mmCIF file of C-alpha atoms in Angstrom:
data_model
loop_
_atom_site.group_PDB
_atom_site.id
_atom_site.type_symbol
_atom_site.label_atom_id
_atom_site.label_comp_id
_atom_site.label_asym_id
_atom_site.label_seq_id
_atom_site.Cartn_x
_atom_site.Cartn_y
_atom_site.Cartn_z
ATOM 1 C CA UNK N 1 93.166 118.937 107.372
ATOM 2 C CA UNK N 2 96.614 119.381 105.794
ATOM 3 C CA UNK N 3 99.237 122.328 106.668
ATOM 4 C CA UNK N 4 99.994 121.777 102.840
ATOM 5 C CA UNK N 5 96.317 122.368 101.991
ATOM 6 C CA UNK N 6 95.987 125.000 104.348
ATOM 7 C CA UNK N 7 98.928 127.130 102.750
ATOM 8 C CA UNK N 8 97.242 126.690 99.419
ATOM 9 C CA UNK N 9 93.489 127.954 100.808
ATOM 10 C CA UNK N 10 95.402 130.868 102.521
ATOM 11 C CA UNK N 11 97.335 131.370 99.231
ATOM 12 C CA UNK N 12 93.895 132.166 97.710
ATOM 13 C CA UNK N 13 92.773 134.250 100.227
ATOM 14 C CA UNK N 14 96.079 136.296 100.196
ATOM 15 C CA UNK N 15 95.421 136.725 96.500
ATOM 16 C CA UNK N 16 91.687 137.848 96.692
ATOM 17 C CA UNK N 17 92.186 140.020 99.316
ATOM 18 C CA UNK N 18 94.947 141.918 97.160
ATOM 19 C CA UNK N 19 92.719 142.134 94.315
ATOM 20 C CA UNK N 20 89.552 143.387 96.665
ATOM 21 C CA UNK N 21 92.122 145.982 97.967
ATOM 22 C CA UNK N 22 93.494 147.382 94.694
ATOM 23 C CA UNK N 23 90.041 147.209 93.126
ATOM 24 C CA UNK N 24 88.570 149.226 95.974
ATOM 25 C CA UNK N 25 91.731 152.204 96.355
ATOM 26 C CA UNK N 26 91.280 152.327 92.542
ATOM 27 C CA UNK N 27 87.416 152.955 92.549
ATOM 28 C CA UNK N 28 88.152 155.999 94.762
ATOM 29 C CA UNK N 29 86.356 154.184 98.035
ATOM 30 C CA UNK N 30 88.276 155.595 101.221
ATOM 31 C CA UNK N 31 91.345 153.442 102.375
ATOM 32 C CA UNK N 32 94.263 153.992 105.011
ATOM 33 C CA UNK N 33 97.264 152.491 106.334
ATOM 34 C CA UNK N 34 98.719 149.571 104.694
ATOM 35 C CA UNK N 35 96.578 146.593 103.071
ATOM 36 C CA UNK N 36 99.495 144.151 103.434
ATOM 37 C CA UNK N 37 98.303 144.048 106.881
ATOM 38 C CA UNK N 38 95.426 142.363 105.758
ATOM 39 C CA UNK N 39 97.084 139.623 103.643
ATOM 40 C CA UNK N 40 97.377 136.153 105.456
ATOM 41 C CA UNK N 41 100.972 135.097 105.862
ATOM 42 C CA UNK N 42 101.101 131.888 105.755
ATOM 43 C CA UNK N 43 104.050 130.997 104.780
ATOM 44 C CA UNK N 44 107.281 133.796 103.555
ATOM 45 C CA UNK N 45 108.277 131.287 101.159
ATOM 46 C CA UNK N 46 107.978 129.151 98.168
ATOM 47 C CA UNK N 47 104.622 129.464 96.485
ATOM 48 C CA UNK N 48 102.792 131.599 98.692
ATOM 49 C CA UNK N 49 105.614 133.679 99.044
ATOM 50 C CA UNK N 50 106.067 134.194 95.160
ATOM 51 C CA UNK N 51 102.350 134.648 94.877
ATOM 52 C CA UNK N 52 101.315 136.748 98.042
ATOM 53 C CA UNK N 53 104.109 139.017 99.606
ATOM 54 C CA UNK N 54 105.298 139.617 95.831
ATOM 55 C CA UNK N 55 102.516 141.400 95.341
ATOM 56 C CA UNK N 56 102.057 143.805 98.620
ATOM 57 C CA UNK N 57 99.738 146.606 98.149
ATOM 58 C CA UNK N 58 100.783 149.816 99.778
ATOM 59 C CA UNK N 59 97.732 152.255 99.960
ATOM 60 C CA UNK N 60 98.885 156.027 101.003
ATOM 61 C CA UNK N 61 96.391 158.678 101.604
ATOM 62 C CA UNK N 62 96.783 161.686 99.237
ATOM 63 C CA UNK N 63 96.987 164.681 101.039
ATOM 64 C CA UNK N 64 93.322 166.913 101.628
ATOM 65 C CA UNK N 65 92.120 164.222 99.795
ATOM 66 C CA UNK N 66 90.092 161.266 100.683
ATOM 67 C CA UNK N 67 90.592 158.903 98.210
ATOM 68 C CA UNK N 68 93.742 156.762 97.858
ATOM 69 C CA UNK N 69 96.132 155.339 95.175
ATOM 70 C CA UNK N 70 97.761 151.949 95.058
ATOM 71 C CA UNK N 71 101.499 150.777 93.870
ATOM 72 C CA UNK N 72 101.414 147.727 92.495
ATOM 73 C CA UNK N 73 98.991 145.375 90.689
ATOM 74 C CA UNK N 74 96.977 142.273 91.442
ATOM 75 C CA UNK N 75 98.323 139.410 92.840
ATOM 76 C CA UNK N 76 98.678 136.258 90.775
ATOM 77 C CA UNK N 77 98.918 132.797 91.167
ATOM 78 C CA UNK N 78 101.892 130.502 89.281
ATOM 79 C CA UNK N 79 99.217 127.995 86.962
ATOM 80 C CA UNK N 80 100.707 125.099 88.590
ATOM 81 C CA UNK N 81 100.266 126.176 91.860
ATOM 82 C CA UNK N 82 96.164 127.101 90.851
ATOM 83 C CA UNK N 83 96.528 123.512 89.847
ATOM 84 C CA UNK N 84 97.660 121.964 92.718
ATOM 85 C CA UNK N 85 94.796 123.626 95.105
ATOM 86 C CA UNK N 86 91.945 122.157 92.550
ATOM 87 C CA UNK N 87 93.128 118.916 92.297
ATOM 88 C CA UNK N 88 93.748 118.617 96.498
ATOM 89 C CA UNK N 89 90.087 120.071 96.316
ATOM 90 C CA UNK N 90 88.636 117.593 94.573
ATOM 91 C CA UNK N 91 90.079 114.625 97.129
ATOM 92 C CA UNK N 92 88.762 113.071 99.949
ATOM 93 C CA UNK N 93 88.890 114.926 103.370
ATOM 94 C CA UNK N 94 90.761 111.650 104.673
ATOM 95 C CA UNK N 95 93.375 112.253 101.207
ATOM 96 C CA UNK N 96 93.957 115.344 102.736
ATOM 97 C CA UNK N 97 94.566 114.452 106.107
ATOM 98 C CA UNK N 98 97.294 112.443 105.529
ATOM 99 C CA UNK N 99 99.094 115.204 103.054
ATOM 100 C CA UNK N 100 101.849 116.448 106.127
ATOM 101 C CA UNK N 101 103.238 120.207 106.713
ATOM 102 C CA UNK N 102 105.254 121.493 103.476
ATOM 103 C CA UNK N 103 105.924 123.663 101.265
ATOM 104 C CA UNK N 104 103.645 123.379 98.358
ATOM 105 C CA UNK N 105 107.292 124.293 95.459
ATOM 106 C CA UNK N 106 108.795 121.323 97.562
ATOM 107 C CA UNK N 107 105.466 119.007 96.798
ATOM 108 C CA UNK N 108 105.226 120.312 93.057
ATOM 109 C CA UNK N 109 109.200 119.671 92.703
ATOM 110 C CA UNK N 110 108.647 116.061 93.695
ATOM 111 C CA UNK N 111 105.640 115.384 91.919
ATOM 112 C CA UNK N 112 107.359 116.973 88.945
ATOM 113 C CA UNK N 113 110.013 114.466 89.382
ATOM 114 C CA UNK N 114 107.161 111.257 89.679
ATOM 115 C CA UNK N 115 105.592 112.794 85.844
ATOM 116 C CA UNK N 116 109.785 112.892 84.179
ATOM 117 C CA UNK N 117 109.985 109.399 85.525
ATOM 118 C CA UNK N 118 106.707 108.409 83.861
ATOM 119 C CA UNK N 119 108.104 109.830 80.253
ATOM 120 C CA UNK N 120 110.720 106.937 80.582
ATOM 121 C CA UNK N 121 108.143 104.415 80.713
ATOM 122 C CA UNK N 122 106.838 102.400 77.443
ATOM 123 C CA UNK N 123 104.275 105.037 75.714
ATOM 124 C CA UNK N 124 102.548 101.663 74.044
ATOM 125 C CA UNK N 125 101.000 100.462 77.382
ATOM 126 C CA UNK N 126 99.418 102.045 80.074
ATOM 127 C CA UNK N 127 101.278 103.664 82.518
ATOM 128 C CA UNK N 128 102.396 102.522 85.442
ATOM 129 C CA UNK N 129 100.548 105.132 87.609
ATOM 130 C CA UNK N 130 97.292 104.042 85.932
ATOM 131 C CA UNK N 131 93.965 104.416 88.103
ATOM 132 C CA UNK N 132 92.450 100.927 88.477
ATOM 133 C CA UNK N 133 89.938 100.430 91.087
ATOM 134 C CA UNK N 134 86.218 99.546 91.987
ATOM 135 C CA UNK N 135 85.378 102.802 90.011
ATOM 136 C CA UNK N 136 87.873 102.605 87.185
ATOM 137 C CA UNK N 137 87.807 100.204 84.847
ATOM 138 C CA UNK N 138 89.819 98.367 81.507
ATOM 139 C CA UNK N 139 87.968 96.857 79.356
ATOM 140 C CA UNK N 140 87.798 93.085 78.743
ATOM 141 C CA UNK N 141 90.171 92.790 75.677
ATOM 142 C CA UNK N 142 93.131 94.819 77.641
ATOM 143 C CA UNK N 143 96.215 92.590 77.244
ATOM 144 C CA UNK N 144 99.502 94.184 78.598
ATOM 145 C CA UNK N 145 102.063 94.290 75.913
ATOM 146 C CA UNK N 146 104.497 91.959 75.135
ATOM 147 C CA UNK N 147 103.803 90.218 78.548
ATOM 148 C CA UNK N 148 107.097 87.646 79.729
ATOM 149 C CA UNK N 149 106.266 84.301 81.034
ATOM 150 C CA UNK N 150 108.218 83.620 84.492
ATOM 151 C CA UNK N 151 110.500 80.673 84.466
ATOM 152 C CA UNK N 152 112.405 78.848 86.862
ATOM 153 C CA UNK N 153 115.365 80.625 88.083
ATOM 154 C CA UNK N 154 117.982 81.267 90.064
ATOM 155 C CA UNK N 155 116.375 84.886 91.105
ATOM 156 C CA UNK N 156 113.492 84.334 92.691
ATOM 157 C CA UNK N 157 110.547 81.008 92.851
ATOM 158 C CA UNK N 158 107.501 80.989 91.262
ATOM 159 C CA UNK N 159 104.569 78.891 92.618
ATOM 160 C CA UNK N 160 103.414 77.481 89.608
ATOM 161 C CA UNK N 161 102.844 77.546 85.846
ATOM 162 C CA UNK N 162 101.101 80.156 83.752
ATOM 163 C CA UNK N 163 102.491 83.168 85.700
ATOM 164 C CA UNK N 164 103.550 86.466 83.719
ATOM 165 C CA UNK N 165 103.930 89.857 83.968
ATOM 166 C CA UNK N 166 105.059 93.099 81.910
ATOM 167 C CA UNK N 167 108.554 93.223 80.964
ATOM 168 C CA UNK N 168 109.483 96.303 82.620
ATOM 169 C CA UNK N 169 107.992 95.204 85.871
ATOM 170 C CA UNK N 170 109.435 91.738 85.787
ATOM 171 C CA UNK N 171 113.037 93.316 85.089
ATOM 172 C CA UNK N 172 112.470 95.666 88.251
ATOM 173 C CA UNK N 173 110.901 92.005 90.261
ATOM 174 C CA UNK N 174 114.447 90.842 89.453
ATOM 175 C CA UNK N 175 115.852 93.802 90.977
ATOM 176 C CA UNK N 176 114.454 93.372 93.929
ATOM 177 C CA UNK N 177 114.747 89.677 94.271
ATOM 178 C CA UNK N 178 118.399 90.130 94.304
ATOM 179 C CA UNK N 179 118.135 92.398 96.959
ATOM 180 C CA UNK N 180 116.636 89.811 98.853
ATOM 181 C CA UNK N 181 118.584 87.527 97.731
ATOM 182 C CA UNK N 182 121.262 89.584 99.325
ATOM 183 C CA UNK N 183 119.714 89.193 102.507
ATOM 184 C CA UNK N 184 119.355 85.725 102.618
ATOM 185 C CA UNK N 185 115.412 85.444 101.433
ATOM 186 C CA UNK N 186 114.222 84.314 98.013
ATOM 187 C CA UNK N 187 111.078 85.603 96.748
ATOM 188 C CA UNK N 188 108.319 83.259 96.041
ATOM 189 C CA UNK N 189 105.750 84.602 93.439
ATOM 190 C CA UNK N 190 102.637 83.190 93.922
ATOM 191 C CA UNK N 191 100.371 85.051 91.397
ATOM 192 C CA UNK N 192 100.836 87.919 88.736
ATOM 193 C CA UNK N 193 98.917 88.797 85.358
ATOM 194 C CA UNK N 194 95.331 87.244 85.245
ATOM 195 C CA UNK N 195 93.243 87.748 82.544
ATOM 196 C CA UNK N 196 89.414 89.295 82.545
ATOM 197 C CA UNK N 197 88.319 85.757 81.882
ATOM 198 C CA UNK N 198 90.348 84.382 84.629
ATOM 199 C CA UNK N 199 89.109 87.151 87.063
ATOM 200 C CA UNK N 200 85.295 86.999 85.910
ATOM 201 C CA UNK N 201 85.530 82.718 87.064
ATOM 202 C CA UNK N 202 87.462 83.834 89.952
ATOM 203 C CA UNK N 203 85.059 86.259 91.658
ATOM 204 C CA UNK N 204 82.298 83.902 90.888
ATOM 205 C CA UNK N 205 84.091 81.360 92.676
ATOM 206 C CA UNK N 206 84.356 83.820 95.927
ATOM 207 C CA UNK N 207 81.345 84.666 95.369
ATOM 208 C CA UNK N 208 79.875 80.790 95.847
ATOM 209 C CA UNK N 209 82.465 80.428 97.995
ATOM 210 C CA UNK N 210 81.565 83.367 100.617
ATOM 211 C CA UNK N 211 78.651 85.124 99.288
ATOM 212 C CA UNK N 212 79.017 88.473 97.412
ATOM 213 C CA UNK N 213 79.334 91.008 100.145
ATOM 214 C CA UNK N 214 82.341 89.065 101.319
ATOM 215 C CA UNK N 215 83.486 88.800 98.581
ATOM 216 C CA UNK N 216 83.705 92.004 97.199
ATOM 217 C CA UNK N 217 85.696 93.265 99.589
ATOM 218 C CA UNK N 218 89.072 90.492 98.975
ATOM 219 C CA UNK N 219 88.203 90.117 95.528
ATOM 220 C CA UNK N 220 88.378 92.101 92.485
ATOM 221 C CA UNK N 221 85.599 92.353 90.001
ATOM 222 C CA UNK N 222 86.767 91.931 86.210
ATOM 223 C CA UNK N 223 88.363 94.715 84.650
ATOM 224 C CA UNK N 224 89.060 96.528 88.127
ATOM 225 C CA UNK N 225 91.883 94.244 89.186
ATOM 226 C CA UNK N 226 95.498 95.374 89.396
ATOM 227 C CA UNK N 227 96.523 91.837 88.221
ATOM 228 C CA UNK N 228 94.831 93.008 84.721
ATOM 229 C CA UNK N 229 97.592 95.412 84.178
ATOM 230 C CA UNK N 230 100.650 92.729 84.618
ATOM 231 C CA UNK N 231 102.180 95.390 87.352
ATOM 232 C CA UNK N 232 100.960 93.347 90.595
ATOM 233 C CA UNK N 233 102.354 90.901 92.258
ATOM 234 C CA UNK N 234 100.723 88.424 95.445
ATOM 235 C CA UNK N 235 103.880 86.713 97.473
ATOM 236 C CA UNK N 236 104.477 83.956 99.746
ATOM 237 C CA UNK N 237 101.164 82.089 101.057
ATOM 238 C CA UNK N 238 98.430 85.048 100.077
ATOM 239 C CA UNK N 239 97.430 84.034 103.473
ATOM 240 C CA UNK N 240 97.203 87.457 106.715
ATOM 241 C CA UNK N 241 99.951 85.074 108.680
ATOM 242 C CA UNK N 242 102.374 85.818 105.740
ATOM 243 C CA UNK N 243 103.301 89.144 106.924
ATOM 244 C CA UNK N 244 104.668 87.621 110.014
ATOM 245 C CA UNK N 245 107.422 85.522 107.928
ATOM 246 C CA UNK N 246 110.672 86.693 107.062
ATOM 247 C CA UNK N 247 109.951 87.144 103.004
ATOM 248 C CA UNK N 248 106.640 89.092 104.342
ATOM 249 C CA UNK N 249 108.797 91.262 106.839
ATOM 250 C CA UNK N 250 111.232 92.082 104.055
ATOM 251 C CA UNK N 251 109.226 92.873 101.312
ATOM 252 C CA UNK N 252 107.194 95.548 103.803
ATOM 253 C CA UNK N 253 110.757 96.943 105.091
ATOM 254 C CA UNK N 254 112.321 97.546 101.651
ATOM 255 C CA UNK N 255 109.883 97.179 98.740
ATOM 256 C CA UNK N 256 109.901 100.517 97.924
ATOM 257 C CA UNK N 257 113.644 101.005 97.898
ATOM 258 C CA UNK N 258 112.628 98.979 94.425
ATOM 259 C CA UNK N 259 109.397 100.315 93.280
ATOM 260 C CA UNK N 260 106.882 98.553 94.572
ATOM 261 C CA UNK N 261 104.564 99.395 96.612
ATOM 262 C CA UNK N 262 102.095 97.718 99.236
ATOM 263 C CA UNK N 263 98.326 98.226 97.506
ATOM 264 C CA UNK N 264 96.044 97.564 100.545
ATOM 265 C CA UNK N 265 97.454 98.558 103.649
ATOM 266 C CA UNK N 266 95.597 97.805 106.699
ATOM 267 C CA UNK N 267 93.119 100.527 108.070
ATOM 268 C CA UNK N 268 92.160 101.386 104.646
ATOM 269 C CA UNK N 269 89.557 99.673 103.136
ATOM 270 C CA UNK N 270 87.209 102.473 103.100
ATOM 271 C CA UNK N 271 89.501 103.995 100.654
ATOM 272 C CA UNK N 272 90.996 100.930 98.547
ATOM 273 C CA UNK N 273 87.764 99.539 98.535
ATOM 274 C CA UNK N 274 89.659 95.711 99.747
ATOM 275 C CA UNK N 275 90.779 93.980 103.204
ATOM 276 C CA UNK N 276 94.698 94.255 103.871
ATOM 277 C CA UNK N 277 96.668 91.728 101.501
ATOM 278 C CA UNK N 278 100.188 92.064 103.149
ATOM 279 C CA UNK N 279 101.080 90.077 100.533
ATOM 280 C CA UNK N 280 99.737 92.224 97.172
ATOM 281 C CA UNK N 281 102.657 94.723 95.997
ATOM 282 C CA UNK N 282 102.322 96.997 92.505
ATOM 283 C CA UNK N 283 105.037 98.551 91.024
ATOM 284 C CA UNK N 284 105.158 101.752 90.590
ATOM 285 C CA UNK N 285 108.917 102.887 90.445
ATOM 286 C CA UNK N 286 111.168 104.201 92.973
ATOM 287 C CA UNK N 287 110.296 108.079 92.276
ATOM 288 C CA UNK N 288 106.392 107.208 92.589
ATOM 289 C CA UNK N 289 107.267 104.902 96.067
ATOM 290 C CA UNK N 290 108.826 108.384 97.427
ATOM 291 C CA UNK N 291 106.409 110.571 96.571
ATOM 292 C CA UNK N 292 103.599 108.626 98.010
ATOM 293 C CA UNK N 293 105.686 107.926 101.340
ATOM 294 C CA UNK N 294 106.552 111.489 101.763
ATOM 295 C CA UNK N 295 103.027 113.188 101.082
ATOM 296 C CA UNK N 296 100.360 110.727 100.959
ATOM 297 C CA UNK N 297 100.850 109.206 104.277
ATOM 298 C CA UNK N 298 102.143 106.377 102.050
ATOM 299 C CA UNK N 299 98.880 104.714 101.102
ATOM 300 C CA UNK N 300 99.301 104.185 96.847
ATOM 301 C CA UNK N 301 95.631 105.152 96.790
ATOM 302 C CA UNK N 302 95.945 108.464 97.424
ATOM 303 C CA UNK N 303 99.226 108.775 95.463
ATOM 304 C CA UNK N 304 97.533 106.900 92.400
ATOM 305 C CA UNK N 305 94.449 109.036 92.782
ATOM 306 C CA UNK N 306 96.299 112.604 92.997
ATOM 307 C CA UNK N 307 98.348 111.863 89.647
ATOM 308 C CA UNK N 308 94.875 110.810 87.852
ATOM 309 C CA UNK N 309 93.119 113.855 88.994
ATOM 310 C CA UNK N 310 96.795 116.121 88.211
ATOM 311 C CA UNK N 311 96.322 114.900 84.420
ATOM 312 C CA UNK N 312 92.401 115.093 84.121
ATOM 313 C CA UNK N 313 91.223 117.807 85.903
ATOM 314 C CA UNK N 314 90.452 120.886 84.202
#
């Protein structure tokens, strides 16, 4: 488990304890010394801080007396902190494993940063954060908007015919290509948008191909694919060996200095639901890339999965 999600736990506790304390001196039930004593501390600063040794109780015995008054009032929580420990409640125990030691104002500064990005994004399409998996779903007549068909150029190859994506992600695919470019490697896009059509004859054909279990676990059932959303991209060969080559080595090394970000990492196909595809990227942006490298043990799953539950959960 998480130092980060242990701060917030203790945070809680430090808070109820308070309350118990102040609720009991007030009641006129016997209390001595000081109740700060009791309070967990954590962490001095930031949110716990703010919310726990803001609010010490100090309990003094009145004199001849047995019963005790207190000096200050309940503790209480900021509402984006309270926030923060349901929605790390409601992930996996291996989400939370990954989330390092921090201060939880540091992680709520950076994920403020991720939601200001996400206001800059069109507000006609989904957003690029959107939660698309084996248990989220678009429906079959999702089209990204305005999607740009990829051309020849002198940015980056394209495999074939047919390919598109949405403009804002092939703008930031140009981005990086010159990067590469830079460093003596030209992109080769091999596959982008596909259709719910295209992906329903696809997983059949896998399916034929390699039976279903297989093939659930390379290939996407319609409406679940990131391809569906015009934000991912597969590189190079789509083949394990490509990681090995030097387009496969650079795109893992600096992708995310660009905003995209590697969907199925290896060791993780409990929690993608896929095999590794060292060759699958999504963008994301650069703030999203950060914040997922910094506190989600950089697996976009996790990341992805956080900012769904941040907006939904009640």
């Amino acid at each position: 488990m998480s130092r980060l999600w242990l701060v917030i736990r203790f945070v809680f506790l430090g808070a109820c304890l308070v309350t118990f304390a102040a609720c009991s001196a007030s009641s006129g039930k016997h209390t001595s010394g000081d109740l700060s004593s009791s309070v967990p501390r954590v962490v001095q600063s930031g949110a716990a801080s703010t919310a726990v040794a803001a609010k010490t109780e100090t309990v003094s015995p009145v004199a001849g007396n047995s019963t005790a008054t207190v000096s200050s009032s309940p503790a209480k929580l900021s509402p984006d902190v309270e926030h923060l420990s349901r929605v790390l409640s409601s992930m996996s125990a291996r989400a939370k494993a990954v989330i390092p030691d921090g201060n939880p104002e540091e992680f709520l500064a950076d994920l403020h940063k991720v939601l200001e990005a996400e206001k800059h994004f069109r507000q006609d399409d989904l957003s690029l954060y959107y939660l698309i998996d084996k248990k989220h779903a678009v429906s079959a007549d999702y089209v990204p908007k305005d999607l740009v068909p990829l051309v020849k150029n002198d940015f980056y190859n394209i495999s074939r015919n047919g390919l598109s994506l949405r403009p804002d992600v092939e703008r930031a695919l140009q981005e990086m290509a010159k990067g590469a470019l830079q460093d003596g490697i030209k992109l080769m896009v091999s596959s982008t948008y596909r259709s719910y059509d295209y992906q329903t004859k696809l997983f059949a054909r896998y399916v034929a191909q390699d039976g279903e279990a297989l093939a659930e676990r390379y290939s996407a059932r319609a409406g679940t694919s990131q391809h569906q959303l015009g934000v991912a991209i597969d590189f190079g060969s789509i083949t394990d060996e490509f990681a090995e080559t030097r387009m496969g080595r650079w795109l893992a090394e600096h992708c995310e200095e660009y905003g995209w970000s590697l969907s199925f990492p290896k060791e993780y196909e409990d929690v993608t639901g896929f095999m590794w595809e060292c060759w699958h990227f999504r963008y994301i942006g650069k703030e999203a890339c950060a914040f997922q490298k910094k506190w989600f043990g950089d697996v976009q799953q996790f990341m992805i999965e956080f900012i769904d539950a941040w907006k939904t959960l009640q």
